Amino acid sequence: MATIEECHAALEKLSDSMRGAEGDVRTAAALDRSVSCRITDLDVTFVGRMTDGRIVVQDTLQGPPVEKAEIRLTMTGDDLVALVAGELNFAKAWASGRVKLEAGLRDLFQLRKLL
């Protein structure tokens, strides 16, 4: 099972990848939205902001977040680490229910360019 530190590092790596993106992916990454990433097996939620092509984690909360972020991800720690490492395909994980992504319709259309 992935640790909180490994999950935080995976989010940092994802953020670095987004910042280095170009074209449509860079445009999608440039959204300014609140973000949460709920790690179910660790019962923690990373909350922060996607801005300027990066995800900035501002806090790590025990349990679910109090406030609903504009973009919400839910998965296990192992799945987060595997997604960022390129070992797990997002579309397949999402279709099978291993990964949940919730956002407004416009944001979902933009985010699909990232995934």
Short mmCIF file of C-alpha atoms in Angstrom, two decimals:
data_model
loop_
_atom_site.label_atom_id
_atom_site.label_comp_id
_atom_site.label_asym_id
_atom_site.label_seq_id
_atom_site.Cartn_x
_atom_site.Cartn_y
_atom_site.Cartn_z
CA MET A 1 0.00 0.00 0.00
CA ALA A 2 1.30 3.44 -0.96
CA THR A 3 2.07 5.85 1.88
CA ILE A 4 0.85 9.41 2.29
CA GLU A 5 4.35 10.60 1.36
CA GLU A 6 4.37 8.50 -1.84
CA CYS A 7 0.95 9.86 -2.81
CA HIS A 8 2.08 13.44 -2.17
CA ALA A 9 5.20 12.80 -4.27
CA ALA A 10 3.02 11.37 -7.07
CA LEU A 11 0.90 14.53 -7.08
CA GLU A 12 4.08 16.62 -7.24
CA LYS A 13 5.30 14.54 -10.19
CA LEU A 14 1.93 14.97 -11.93
CA SER A 15 2.15 18.70 -11.31
CA ASP A 16 5.65 18.84 -12.81
CA SER A 17 4.44 16.92 -15.88
CA MET A 18 1.51 19.30 -16.33
CA ARG A 19 3.78 22.32 -16.09
CA GLY A 20 6.00 20.97 -18.87
CA ALA A 21 3.09 20.19 -21.20
CA GLU A 22 2.56 21.98 -24.50
CA GLY A 23 -0.34 22.69 -26.88
CA ASP A 24 -3.85 21.56 -25.93
CA VAL A 25 -2.55 19.76 -22.85
CA ARG A 26 -0.92 22.97 -21.61
CA THR A 27 -4.18 24.86 -22.19
CA ALA A 28 -6.13 22.28 -20.20
CA ALA A 29 -3.56 22.34 -17.40
CA ALA A 30 -3.87 26.11 -17.17
CA LEU A 31 -7.31 25.92 -15.52
CA ASP A 32 -7.67 27.79 -12.24
CA ARG A 33 -9.74 25.46 -10.06
CA SER A 34 -9.90 24.05 -6.55
CA VAL A 35 -8.82 20.40 -6.51
CA SER A 36 -9.15 17.48 -4.12
CA CYS A 37 -7.66 14.02 -4.38
CA ARG A 38 -9.24 11.54 -1.98
CA ILE A 39 -7.10 8.49 -1.23
CA THR A 40 -9.61 5.92 -0.03
CA ASP A 41 -7.31 3.28 1.46
CA LEU A 42 -5.43 5.86 3.54
CA ASP A 43 -8.59 7.84 4.43
CA VAL A 44 -6.91 11.14 3.51
CA THR A 45 -7.68 13.91 1.07
CA PHE A 46 -5.14 16.21 -0.51
CA VAL A 47 -6.71 19.61 -1.17
CA GLY A 48 -5.28 22.43 -3.18
CA ARG A 49 -5.51 24.40 -6.35
CA MET A 50 -4.77 23.79 -10.01
CA THR A 51 -3.35 27.06 -11.25
CA ASP A 52 -0.73 28.23 -13.73
CA GLY A 53 -0.28 24.71 -15.06
CA ARG A 54 0.44 23.18 -11.65
CA ILE A 55 -1.35 21.44 -8.83
CA VAL A 56 -0.43 23.08 -5.54
CA VAL A 57 -1.31 20.88 -2.56
CA GLN A 58 -2.26 23.20 0.28
CA ASP A 59 -3.34 20.70 2.91
CA THR A 60 -3.74 17.02 3.73
CA LEU A 61 -6.95 16.23 5.59
CA GLN A 62 -7.99 13.12 7.47
CA GLY A 63 -11.15 11.73 5.87
CA PRO A 64 -13.25 13.42 3.22
CA PRO A 65 -12.91 17.16 2.60
CA VAL A 66 -15.28 19.56 4.32
CA GLU A 67 -15.74 21.67 1.19
CA LYS A 68 -16.42 20.29 -2.28
CA ALA A 69 -13.61 21.13 -4.72
CA GLU A 70 -14.34 22.07 -8.32
CA ILE A 71 -12.28 19.08 -9.54
CA ARG A 72 -12.42 15.92 -7.43
CA LEU A 73 -10.42 12.71 -7.84
CA THR A 74 -10.99 9.56 -5.78
CA MET A 75 -8.81 6.44 -5.87
CA THR A 76 -6.47 4.25 -3.83
CA GLY A 77 -2.91 5.34 -3.15
CA ASP A 78 -1.51 2.51 -5.26
CA ASP A 79 -3.67 3.57 -8.20
CA LEU A 80 -2.49 7.19 -7.91
CA VAL A 81 1.14 6.13 -7.90
CA ALA A 82 0.56 3.74 -10.83
CA LEU A 83 -1.31 6.38 -12.87
CA VAL A 84 1.45 8.95 -12.48
CA ALA A 85 4.12 6.34 -13.26
CA GLY A 86 2.30 5.42 -16.47
CA GLU A 87 1.58 1.89 -15.26
CA LEU A 88 -2.21 2.37 -15.12
CA ASN A 89 -4.29 3.74 -18.00
CA PHE A 90 -6.61 6.49 -16.76
CA ALA A 91 -9.44 5.74 -19.19
CA LYS A 92 -9.51 2.05 -18.28
CA ALA A 93 -9.26 2.79 -14.55
CA TRP A 94 -12.06 5.36 -14.82
CA ALA A 95 -14.28 3.05 -16.88
CA SER A 96 -13.83 0.22 -14.37
CA GLY A 97 -14.56 2.49 -11.39
CA ARG A 98 -11.06 2.30 -9.91
CA VAL A 99 -10.68 6.05 -10.39
CA LYS A 100 -13.45 8.62 -10.02
CA LEU A 101 -13.25 12.08 -11.55
CA GLU A 102 -15.92 14.63 -10.78
CA ALA A 103 -16.05 18.14 -12.19
CA GLY A 104 -18.32 20.49 -14.08
CA LEU A 105 -19.07 19.62 -17.70
CA ARG A 106 -16.81 22.34 -19.14
CA ASP A 107 -13.94 21.27 -16.90
CA LEU A 108 -14.41 17.62 -17.87
CA PHE A 109 -14.08 18.56 -21.56
CA GLN A 110 -10.85 20.45 -20.80
CA LEU A 111 -9.47 17.75 -18.51
CA ARG A 112 -9.93 15.00 -21.10
CA LYS A 113 -7.02 16.61 -22.98
CA LEU A 114 -4.82 15.92 -19.96
CA LEU A 115 -5.88 12.32 -19.66
#
